[in-house]
């Protein structure tokens, strides 16, 4: 067969069975898909272990032939074991045991040669490998210095994939290299054709390192070009220039501030001010740890826009937070935020709250204020981006805690009007995708790393009920101590509860007063549903916290009831608030000093950091207790220990990224499409990403539509996908 290229179908090249399995099992349909399905590791035949030299506890990789394979029933449980004896080229033998042996006996049979990898143990005084990884070898594998091991499934193994790859590489013409020759030469990169061949069939260790490095560059350049093209499109849209106005609202606000801005707030404010003065849209992310003073930064930006004769909108993820923001802004503004009211300053502004739960009359007035321009600042939830909500002249959109919104919702606001509003995104803990986009340089990024004066420290402690079940009583004793001192406490649960579909809500609930809670559970949280607010509240009211004033807050409450409960807690009329993560962001009660998070292992790192940021907001120190049944050596405990070990949200974001293994930064999980990124790592390739951004900016500046670089345009499509995927990258 001739003229095989990256778009050629696989059927005529590898046969119907293999083509069908590659398609259904791995979504591999073309030659390009297959050669971009890279090995996940290599076995260096020169570093294989001899059976005679094995030591207990080591992780060994060896090549051997199956001498005997015997299937037998397991003694203590249902199922079958495959007992195998293997022998290497020097005549030494070793026992191996495979669980679910009936599933592998057709592959691991006498006469088969394979690579076996696993930890060396002892059974019946003999060394053995227990359920080792294995890769059968064929004749072609026997003469190669490296064996490529591929991501595979139960229906198509690594050896079959390797055979298909070799068949395709033998027929494939070298593809046209999309990277400019000057870039390849400057960075010492291999040509694409050589890299694709050497990553699959390396002759030396240097071969696969060089090949991988080149292919990482392809992905980094593809992503950076997509972002550069989107940035160029954004910059080409006109925006409302709002330079600072001497003697305006912003100057009056700064003069009336009862505290001094931190150096970081001054620096970030100057960056935002310069952005707002330009005639193309600001697209800036402000990352600030919990309590770093982001609200003041946002308000100063909004006042600069209002001074320019335009409006600002602040988008919050929940009605509780939207109402809290509206109150906070009015409090910060004082008389400057009382336009049209008795006692309002001569120069003042209207702050309007618009949420879905407003009564008909209040809603009509809020809509009128936004449409007429009477409201200089409009605060709301997703209700703000509905089509029937109009603005007189929207100049700035502030999005708080952006990871709580869908990208389409956020983009709807940014696309309003003939001129694009400026966009300011605020986040207290960068979630993995935000970290990803930060590293890739899609946003202009500002960081607030210092906390304003007056913030109190928060002590975070893991309460390990698996090892210390009696500590639960101490948790509730500590809650009572905080209440007795005149302070308030949050108790957070993972779910609301009360769902009839779950059956008896108390059936699987652990007794919150029982000192043996979790003591006999090797994995209690896996055997029961997560603790729920509606189940925990009566248990505490009747037991451990009897006599204290308890309130409840969760997302299923009617909006007016949520607001009433929150206000009661703010006024100190409740000692303990039993809540879900509805309190996660923005809720500000300075007298709240304690937080108990039940089933803490069920929350993400960012969530836990956000939650504990609700305490210690006044003069008294805060305490956060992470109650868990996760065992000491588990990943879940490792995550909780990380939260207890640092209050640096930036460090936790990086840990979160590592623990989640970065995920799909292109949002394929949201869009349902497969990512084009296979090798690029945010944590390992930051330097390459930074360089690629510079190259991409120069290329797009010189060739805005990539018309003179069709190979690069194709690389963008291969890496990022269609225009919809590319647009996703820019929807902050």
XYZ file of C-alpha atoms in Angstrom:
732
model
C 0.000 0.000 0.000
C 1.241 3.514 -0.791
C 0.357 7.060 0.208
C -0.348 6.317 3.848
C -0.659 9.535 5.825
C -1.889 10.627 9.266
C -5.517 10.761 8.083
C -5.568 7.269 6.556
C -8.073 4.815 8.055
C -6.688 1.839 9.958
C -8.883 -0.940 8.551
C -6.805 -1.769 5.436
C -3.557 -1.474 7.405
C -4.156 -3.557 10.545
C -7.173 -5.703 9.679
C -10.815 -5.582 10.744
C -10.495 -7.156 14.198
C -7.667 -4.895 15.348
C -9.215 -1.800 13.753
C -12.549 -2.493 15.473
C -10.897 -3.020 18.869
C -8.752 0.114 18.552
C -11.849 2.100 17.633
C -14.238 0.797 20.278
C -11.768 0.355 23.143
C -9.422 3.328 22.690
C -11.161 5.728 20.272
C -8.316 5.241 17.791
C -9.647 5.568 14.242
C -6.853 6.856 11.999
C -3.131 6.407 11.497
C -2.597 9.731 13.243
C -4.629 8.577 16.256
C -2.538 5.415 16.494
C 0.912 6.968 16.191
C -0.152 9.593 18.764
C -1.049 6.769 21.186
C 2.328 6.851 22.900
C 3.911 4.167 25.102
C 3.375 4.784 28.817
C 6.708 3.168 29.725
C 9.608 1.150 28.351
C 11.299 -2.031 29.470
C 15.073 -1.776 29.055
C 16.248 -5.287 28.212
C 19.760 -4.351 29.323
C 18.464 -3.678 32.848
C 16.342 -6.787 33.334
C 16.763 -8.701 36.585
C 17.946 -12.326 36.699
C 15.685 -14.576 38.769
C 18.696 -15.850 40.711
C 19.506 -12.315 41.873
C 16.061 -11.388 43.212
C 15.702 -9.996 46.732
C 12.623 -9.833 48.943
C 10.781 -6.524 48.709
C 12.383 -5.277 45.478
C 10.342 -4.385 42.400
C 11.676 -6.608 39.639
C 11.229 -6.684 35.870
C 12.339 -9.855 34.113
C 11.867 -11.798 30.880
C 11.008 -15.454 31.288
C 9.138 -18.347 29.709
C 6.062 -19.942 31.250
C 7.004 -23.501 32.200
C 3.827 -24.578 33.991
C 0.397 -23.033 34.631
C -2.144 -24.620 36.995
C -5.641 -23.270 37.699
C -7.118 -24.026 41.145
C -9.943 -22.855 43.401
C -9.167 -20.332 46.120
C -9.468 -21.741 49.635
C -10.932 -18.869 51.648
C -13.175 -17.201 49.076
C -14.825 -17.683 45.714
C -12.644 -17.438 42.646
C -9.697 -19.150 41.010
C -5.937 -18.727 41.240
C -3.492 -19.411 38.422
C -0.235 -20.796 39.831
C 2.559 -20.312 37.313
C 6.201 -21.352 37.215
C 8.429 -19.236 34.979
C 12.059 -19.839 33.966
C 14.592 -17.327 32.630
C 17.356 -17.832 30.065
C 19.846 -18.848 32.786
C 17.633 -21.679 33.987
C 16.436 -20.161 37.272
C 12.740 -20.557 38.091
C 10.208 -18.481 40.041
C 6.608 -18.931 41.172
C 3.921 -16.415 40.168
C 0.308 -16.255 41.337
C -2.506 -14.571 39.408
C -5.932 -13.777 40.884
C -8.994 -14.366 38.679
C -6.797 -16.876 36.918
C -9.534 -18.010 34.550
C -9.332 -14.599 32.867
C -5.621 -14.849 32.017
C -5.011 -18.568 31.550
C -5.489 -18.278 27.771
C -2.582 -15.792 27.646
C -0.275 -17.162 30.355
C 0.226 -20.702 29.124
C 3.271 -22.981 28.832
C 5.701 -21.892 26.135
C 4.757 -18.188 26.215
C 7.617 -15.721 26.767
C 6.712 -12.479 28.519
C 7.965 -9.547 30.561
C 6.895 -9.953 34.206
C 6.983 -6.994 36.624
C 6.069 -6.951 40.294
C 7.164 -6.865 43.914
C 9.094 -9.903 45.142
C 7.453 -11.633 48.106
C 7.641 -14.962 49.932
C 5.106 -17.807 50.100
C 5.773 -21.240 51.612
C 9.413 -20.205 52.092
C 9.851 -19.587 48.356
C 10.199 -16.300 46.454
C 7.241 -15.390 44.280
C 5.555 -12.579 42.352
C 1.904 -12.029 43.300
C -0.299 -10.918 40.411
C 2.561 -9.277 38.481
C 2.095 -7.143 35.395
C 2.980 -9.045 32.258
C 3.475 -8.332 28.566
C 3.742 -11.288 26.163
C 6.635 -11.051 23.679
C 6.719 -11.890 20.005
C 9.726 -12.540 17.747
C 10.117 -8.851 16.862
C 10.255 -7.918 20.554
C 13.056 -10.387 21.198
C 15.608 -8.439 19.121
C 14.761 -4.931 20.345
C 16.728 -3.232 23.151
C 13.534 -1.568 24.489
C 10.034 -2.955 24.799
C 7.292 -0.340 24.499
C 4.377 -0.785 26.904
C 1.141 0.946 25.827
C -2.036 2.059 27.614
C -4.326 -0.872 26.862
C -7.599 -2.520 27.878
C -8.693 -6.023 28.734
C -9.790 -6.631 25.144
C -6.684 -5.356 23.344
C -3.335 -5.690 25.075
C -0.104 -3.741 24.759
C 1.513 -6.334 22.502
C -1.329 -6.140 19.960
C -1.142 -2.335 19.968
C 2.640 -2.460 19.474
C 2.203 -4.805 16.505
C -0.333 -2.442 14.894
C 1.958 0.551 15.463
C 4.891 -1.213 13.779
C 2.726 -2.197 10.809
C 1.616 1.412 10.352
C 5.091 2.914 10.807
C 6.465 0.613 8.100
C 4.024 2.165 5.596
C 3.702 5.745 6.826
C 5.362 8.542 4.881
C 7.021 11.087 7.153
C 4.440 13.841 7.809
C 5.212 17.453 6.916
C 6.743 19.061 9.980
C 4.506 21.915 11.227
C 7.142 23.555 13.432
C 9.249 26.222 11.708
C 12.796 25.038 10.999
C 14.250 28.019 12.878
C 12.309 27.085 16.026
C 13.416 23.427 15.786
C 17.026 24.440 15.327
C 16.989 26.967 18.169
C 15.462 24.483 20.622
C 17.374 21.434 19.337
C 14.213 19.508 18.409
C 14.050 16.372 16.282
C 11.987 16.352 13.084
C 8.414 15.158 13.538
C 8.764 11.972 11.492
C 11.824 10.818 13.435
C 10.210 11.694 16.760
C 7.083 9.668 15.966
C 9.167 6.646 15.013
C 11.603 6.847 17.923
C 8.963 7.283 20.611
C 7.507 3.931 19.550
C 10.682 2.048 18.569
C 13.667 3.596 20.384
C 17.144 2.220 19.869
C 18.633 4.067 22.860
C 17.349 5.778 25.987
C 18.292 9.119 24.425
C 15.982 8.302 21.488
C 12.762 8.233 23.492
C 13.768 11.230 25.633
C 14.440 13.326 22.501
C 11.248 12.075 20.834
C 9.112 12.825 23.873
C 10.621 16.297 24.227
C 9.803 17.109 20.601
C 6.205 15.874 20.909
C 5.683 17.828 24.138
C 6.677 20.933 22.148
C 4.005 20.129 19.539
C 1.305 20.080 22.205
C 2.591 23.210 23.969
C 2.778 25.155 20.691
C -0.678 23.931 19.646
C -2.285 25.135 22.873
C -0.380 28.424 22.927
C -1.282 29.214 19.322
C -4.958 28.581 20.114
C -4.745 30.949 23.076
C -2.813 33.559 21.084
C -5.457 33.469 18.347
C -8.211 33.902 20.932
C -6.352 36.729 22.652
C -5.935 38.447 19.306
C -9.667 38.136 18.625
C -10.455 39.548 22.068
C -8.065 42.467 21.673
C -9.582 43.284 18.305
C -12.967 43.908 19.975
C -13.463 47.453 21.224
C -13.982 48.012 24.932
C -15.048 50.965 27.011
C -11.909 52.842 28.103
C -12.327 53.964 31.717
C -9.261 55.913 32.840
C -9.095 57.115 36.461
C -11.115 60.277 37.122
C -9.496 62.725 39.561
C -11.921 63.748 42.284
C -14.362 60.947 41.416
C -16.011 58.217 43.458
C -12.816 56.158 43.626
C -10.835 59.009 45.135
C -13.637 59.682 47.623
C -13.766 55.986 48.566
C -10.008 55.769 49.078
C -10.060 58.896 51.240
C -12.786 57.443 53.478
C -11.243 53.972 53.929
C -10.824 53.243 57.654
C -7.822 50.977 56.980
C -4.669 51.054 54.887
C -4.437 48.987 51.730
C -1.629 46.437 51.661
C 1.275 46.848 49.256
C -0.165 43.932 47.256
C -3.584 45.572 47.000
C -1.948 48.789 45.768
C 0.083 46.900 43.141
C -2.839 44.807 41.855
C -5.100 47.853 41.859
C -2.593 49.707 39.663
C -2.509 46.800 37.176
C -6.299 46.712 36.968
C -6.536 50.493 36.671
C -4.155 50.461 33.701
C -6.169 47.657 32.054
C -9.441 49.541 32.466
C -7.972 52.642 30.825
C -7.308 50.746 27.573
C -9.674 50.408 24.622
C -9.574 46.627 24.505
C -11.112 44.288 27.099
C -9.295 43.488 30.298
C -9.160 39.751 30.933
C -7.526 39.429 34.357
C -7.550 36.852 37.123
C -6.926 38.012 40.692
C -5.773 35.132 42.841
C -5.832 35.899 46.523
C -5.862 33.584 49.483
C -8.911 33.516 51.718
C -9.152 36.922 53.389
C -6.557 38.636 51.196
C -8.875 41.575 50.459
C -10.146 40.777 46.966
C -13.531 42.438 47.569
C -11.918 45.838 48.092
C -9.872 45.336 44.911
C -13.048 44.536 42.963
C -14.963 47.487 44.416
C -12.197 49.939 43.521
C -12.249 48.610 39.936
C -16.029 48.994 39.784
C -15.826 52.568 41.060
C -13.284 53.465 38.369
C -15.702 52.165 35.737
C -18.625 54.045 37.287
C -16.472 57.198 37.317
C -16.162 56.641 33.572
C -19.937 56.813 33.173
C -20.556 53.068 32.901
C -21.930 50.244 35.031
C -20.385 47.253 36.760
C -21.922 43.842 37.415
C -20.776 41.395 40.072
C -21.657 37.764 39.499
C -21.789 35.459 42.550
C -22.400 31.685 42.521
C -25.190 31.553 45.153
C -28.004 33.803 46.336
C -26.555 33.728 49.859
C -23.243 35.007 48.562
C -24.855 37.544 46.216
C -26.841 39.023 49.107
C -23.716 38.996 51.279
C -21.744 40.813 48.569
C -24.446 43.456 48.144
C -24.449 44.119 51.896
C -20.626 44.148 52.047
C -20.355 46.606 49.151
C -22.925 48.941 50.711
C -21.117 48.727 54.055
C -17.742 49.474 52.477
C -19.197 52.378 50.499
C -21.140 53.900 53.407
C -22.777 57.173 52.324
C -21.106 56.779 48.891
C -23.410 53.802 48.251
C -26.687 55.513 49.178
C -27.626 57.298 45.970
C -31.126 58.749 46.265
C -31.336 57.907 49.968
C -31.510 60.172 52.988
C -27.959 60.566 54.277
C -26.362 59.663 50.974
C -23.246 61.551 49.943
C -23.512 64.297 47.352
C -21.470 62.075 45.052
C -22.862 58.553 45.469
C -23.770 55.343 43.676
C -26.686 52.897 43.640
C -26.020 49.215 44.479
C -28.791 46.881 43.311
C -29.263 43.181 44.117
C -30.866 41.040 41.401
C -31.555 37.358 42.112
C -34.132 34.860 40.925
C -35.977 34.788 44.238
C -36.837 38.494 44.462
C -40.526 39.311 44.720
C -42.221 40.641 41.600
C -42.169 44.303 42.688
C -38.553 44.247 43.883
C -37.496 42.407 40.764
C -39.168 44.946 38.461
C -37.414 47.762 40.287
C -34.027 46.007 40.124
C -34.442 45.388 36.388
C -35.415 49.029 35.876
C -32.407 50.252 37.877
C -30.056 48.108 35.791
C -31.661 49.085 32.479
C -31.852 52.817 33.249
C -28.380 53.092 34.735
C -29.697 54.183 38.139
C -27.740 51.254 39.562
C -24.036 51.828 39.071
C -23.308 48.382 40.527
C -25.602 45.378 40.007
C -24.927 42.280 42.127
C -26.562 38.963 41.351
C -26.422 35.287 40.532
C -26.864 33.658 37.127
C -30.108 35.663 36.922
C -27.923 38.537 35.699
C -27.114 36.787 32.439
C -30.649 36.026 31.347
C -31.599 37.583 28.050
C -34.283 39.876 29.464
C -31.832 41.565 31.868
C -30.512 44.745 30.277
C -27.883 47.299 31.256
C -27.599 50.935 30.295
C -23.854 50.646 29.601
C -22.066 47.650 31.077
C -18.355 48.396 31.389
C -17.074 45.736 33.824
C -18.037 42.229 34.873
C -16.588 40.901 38.132
C -16.931 37.129 38.509
C -16.454 35.856 42.044
C -15.244 32.299 42.564
C -15.327 31.555 38.863
C -15.081 27.747 39.204
C -18.697 27.672 40.437
C -20.013 28.815 37.046
C -20.233 27.154 33.664
C -18.009 28.759 31.061
C -21.011 29.490 28.838
C -22.687 31.456 31.648
C -19.638 33.599 32.187
C -19.162 34.185 28.490
C -22.776 35.308 28.096
C -22.101 38.420 30.168
C -18.841 39.174 28.415
C -20.537 39.082 25.017
C -23.161 41.721 25.829
C -23.362 45.007 23.946
C -21.552 46.512 21.000
C -18.413 46.994 23.073
C -17.054 44.215 25.229
C -17.087 44.804 28.986
C -13.854 44.332 30.889
C -13.649 41.033 32.803
C -12.210 40.602 36.280
C -12.206 37.112 37.776
C -11.516 36.533 41.459
C -10.641 33.262 43.120
C -9.463 32.461 46.632
C -8.015 29.046 45.840
C -6.970 28.323 42.285
C -8.587 25.070 41.244
C -6.669 22.800 38.873
C -8.134 24.235 35.674
C -7.442 27.779 36.848
C -3.876 26.811 37.669
C -3.653 25.249 34.238
C -4.832 28.329 32.426
C -2.516 30.451 34.570
C 0.488 28.404 33.550
C -0.575 28.481 29.924
C -0.831 32.247 30.040
C -4.395 32.637 28.809
C -5.079 35.282 31.456
C -3.244 38.235 32.788
C -2.682 37.162 36.372
C -2.402 39.167 39.574
C -1.658 37.566 42.928
C -2.465 38.836 46.433
C -0.194 36.867 48.730
C -0.248 38.971 51.922
C -3.186 39.177 54.302
C -4.471 42.519 55.594
C -3.729 43.356 59.226
C -6.209 42.134 61.812
C -6.776 38.675 60.334
C -6.413 35.921 62.921
C -4.569 32.628 62.422
C -6.534 29.421 61.742
C -5.352 26.175 63.350
C -6.389 23.119 61.327
C -6.362 19.645 62.885
C -7.232 16.241 61.430
C -9.490 14.220 63.761
C -8.712 10.577 62.799
C -11.657 8.535 64.030
C -10.276 5.323 62.520
C -7.440 5.386 65.068
C -8.875 7.725 67.736
C -12.652 7.217 67.904
C -12.832 8.870 71.323
C -11.721 12.167 69.833
C -15.229 12.798 68.507
C -16.430 13.639 72.018
C -13.592 16.143 72.301
C -14.733 17.758 69.042
C -18.182 18.507 70.470
C -16.615 19.597 73.764
C -14.535 22.130 71.818
C -17.663 23.399 70.048
C -19.285 23.996 73.445
C -16.179 25.837 74.644
C -16.312 28.209 71.658
C -20.007 28.861 72.258
C -19.409 29.434 75.982
C -16.794 32.045 75.075
C -19.439 33.916 73.089
C -18.251 32.703 69.680
C -19.989 30.749 66.929
C -19.246 27.529 65.062
C -20.064 25.952 61.692
C -20.655 22.200 61.366
C -20.371 21.189 57.706
C -21.778 18.018 56.123
C -21.314 16.717 52.570
C -25.018 16.488 51.703
C -28.458 17.833 52.592
C -30.268 14.526 53.213
C -33.953 13.841 53.571
C -34.220 12.150 50.169
C -36.947 9.477 50.367
C -35.184 7.555 47.613
C -32.411 6.841 50.118
C -34.812 4.908 52.346
C -34.657 5.339 56.130
C -32.371 8.343 56.608
C -31.115 7.007 59.952
C -30.420 3.490 58.748
C -26.739 3.982 57.989
C -26.050 7.066 60.091
C -23.181 6.729 62.511
C -24.109 7.757 66.064
C -22.489 11.149 66.577
C -22.349 10.635 70.367
C -20.830 7.152 70.130
C -17.176 7.176 71.253
C -16.625 4.061 69.111
C -17.710 5.831 65.922
C -15.547 4.346 63.199
C -13.536 2.158 65.568
C -14.498 -1.124 63.962
C -14.792 0.226 60.439
C -11.968 -0.522 58.039
C -13.719 1.687 55.510
C -16.804 3.089 57.184
C -17.327 5.895 54.712
C -17.524 3.364 51.878
C -20.263 1.420 53.699
C -22.643 4.286 54.341
C -23.894 7.406 52.608
C -22.168 10.701 53.406
C -23.378 12.420 56.564
C -26.249 14.806 55.872
C -27.347 18.085 57.428
C -30.939 17.013 58.005
C -29.776 13.833 59.755
C -26.933 15.336 61.791
C -28.907 18.352 63.073
C -31.432 16.440 65.258
C -28.703 14.092 66.539
C -26.654 17.054 67.741
C -29.665 18.956 69.094
C -30.736 15.966 71.180
C -27.257 14.821 72.138
C -23.773 16.333 72.039
C -24.885 19.951 71.531
C -28.139 19.870 73.486
C -29.014 23.292 74.846
C -27.098 25.294 72.233
C -28.906 27.394 69.643
C -28.616 25.454 66.370
C -29.530 26.642 62.881
C -29.516 24.920 59.507
C -28.464 26.214 56.086
C -28.441 24.361 52.782
C -29.209 24.922 49.130
C -32.705 23.406 49.211
C -34.103 25.991 51.638
C -36.352 28.706 50.181
C -34.264 31.839 49.444
C -35.995 34.000 52.035
C -35.445 31.324 54.692
C -31.749 31.036 53.753
C -31.364 34.779 54.055
C -33.186 34.871 57.415
C -30.987 32.087 58.854
C -27.815 33.745 57.619
C -28.830 37.082 59.096
C -29.680 35.438 62.423
C -26.230 33.850 62.489
C -24.603 37.189 61.622
C -26.477 38.845 64.522
C -25.220 36.188 66.956
C -28.666 34.697 67.557
C -27.371 31.178 66.755
C -24.429 29.361 68.351
C -23.951 26.670 65.711
C -24.790 26.601 62.009
C -25.140 23.085 60.564
C -24.643 23.603 56.849
C -23.554 22.239 53.512
C -20.956 23.907 51.292
C -23.438 26.720 50.649
C -21.226 28.622 53.118
C -18.086 27.796 51.134
C -17.419 31.193 49.625
C -17.904 34.762 50.677
C -19.875 34.287 53.909
C -18.356 36.721 56.401
C -19.215 36.429 60.102
C -16.289 37.789 62.176
C -17.579 36.183 65.382
C -17.429 32.659 63.871
C -14.256 31.064 65.240
C -14.811 27.317 64.874
C -15.569 24.883 62.067
C -16.147 21.131 62.211
C -16.120 19.395 58.811
C -17.645 15.911 58.997
C -16.614 13.263 56.438
C -13.858 15.697 55.498
C -12.293 13.214 53.091
C -15.287 13.666 50.805
C -14.364 17.285 49.999
C -11.715 18.545 47.610
C -8.630 20.411 48.808
C -9.886 23.691 47.417
C -13.277 23.206 49.071
C -11.698 22.485 52.441
C -9.491 25.564 52.165
C -12.451 27.715 51.174
C -14.575 26.369 54.007
C -12.041 26.994 56.738
C -11.639 30.530 55.404
C -15.065 31.278 56.906
C -13.554 31.315 60.426
C -10.882 33.493 62.002
C -12.232 36.542 60.194
C -12.313 38.647 63.362
C -9.918 39.335 66.214
C -10.193 35.857 67.807
C -8.161 32.943 66.389
C -9.975 30.284 64.372
C -9.964 26.500 64.628
C -10.933 24.001 61.908
C -11.401 20.312 62.744
C -11.332 17.840 59.826
C -13.249 14.790 61.059
C -12.552 11.654 59.034
C -12.716 7.874 59.157
C -10.122 7.508 56.397
C -7.277 5.201 57.508
C -3.853 6.628 58.250
C -1.999 5.406 55.152
C -4.728 6.286 52.632
C -4.591 8.935 49.909
C -7.590 10.613 51.548
C -5.628 11.119 54.771
C -2.652 12.399 52.784
C -4.910 15.083 51.293
C -6.309 16.076 54.691
C -2.837 16.210 56.209
C -1.836 18.547 53.375
C -4.689 20.915 54.243
C -3.750 20.816 57.923
C -0.104 21.415 57.054
C -0.443 24.709 55.171
C -2.714 27.731 54.972
C -1.191 28.760 51.625
C -3.930 28.407 49.022
C -1.392 28.593 46.191
C 0.499 25.600 47.566
C -2.743 23.657 48.059
C -3.759 24.383 44.471
C -0.535 22.823 43.259
C -1.021 19.794 45.517
C -4.573 19.486 44.210
C -3.220 19.515 40.677
C -0.742 16.751 41.513
C -3.310 14.592 43.283
C -5.851 14.947 40.478
C -3.121 14.215 37.926
C -3.990 17.463 36.171
C -7.103 16.159 34.444
C -8.037 17.419 31.005
C -7.194 21.099 30.950
C -9.075 21.609 27.708
C -12.318 20.819 29.436
C -12.947 17.613 27.530
C -14.884 16.331 30.531
C -17.309 19.210 30.091
C -17.499 18.992 26.309
C -17.477 15.215 26.021
C -14.606 15.243 23.543
C -11.227 13.600 23.765
C -8.246 15.764 24.655
C -5.406 16.246 22.181
C -2.921 16.481 25.047
C -1.134 13.252 25.874
C 2.334 14.219 27.078
C 2.174 17.845 28.201
C 2.350 18.263 31.976
C 1.699 21.514 33.811
C 4.013 20.518 36.602
C 6.927 19.184 34.562
C 6.858 21.396 31.477
C 6.353 24.931 32.780
C 9.536 26.139 31.075
C 8.521 24.720 27.682
C 5.034 26.217 28.060
C 6.503 29.645 28.814
C 8.782 29.496 25.770
C 5.957 28.221 23.559
C 3.821 31.179 24.568
C 6.489 33.617 23.351
C 6.902 31.769 20.049
C 3.125 31.611 19.550
C 2.721 35.335 20.199
C 5.376 36.180 17.585
C 3.917 33.779 15.014
C 0.352 35.100 15.412
C 1.525 38.715 15.360
C 3.337 38.046 12.063
C 0.635 35.789 10.557
C -2.692 36.558 12.313
C -4.754 33.831 10.662
C -1.897 31.316 10.286
C -2.543 31.425 6.551
C 1.175 31.134 5.831
C 1.489 28.312 8.360
C -1.110 25.677 7.364
C 0.800 23.012 9.299
C 0.537 25.031 12.488
C -3.164 25.677 11.845
C -3.640 21.921 11.543
C -1.622 21.404 14.740
C -3.994 23.750 16.591
C -6.945 21.705 15.350
C -5.288 18.436 16.317
C -4.309 19.643 19.774
C -7.270 21.812 20.746
C -9.989 20.724 18.350
C -12.638 22.699 16.562
C -13.447 26.376 17.031
C -15.822 25.554 19.866
C -13.001 23.900 21.812
C -10.645 26.773 21.056
C -13.267 29.233 22.250
C -13.612 27.240 25.461
C -10.017 28.065 26.316
C -10.826 31.738 26.352
C -14.006 31.513 28.423
C -12.385 32.347 31.712
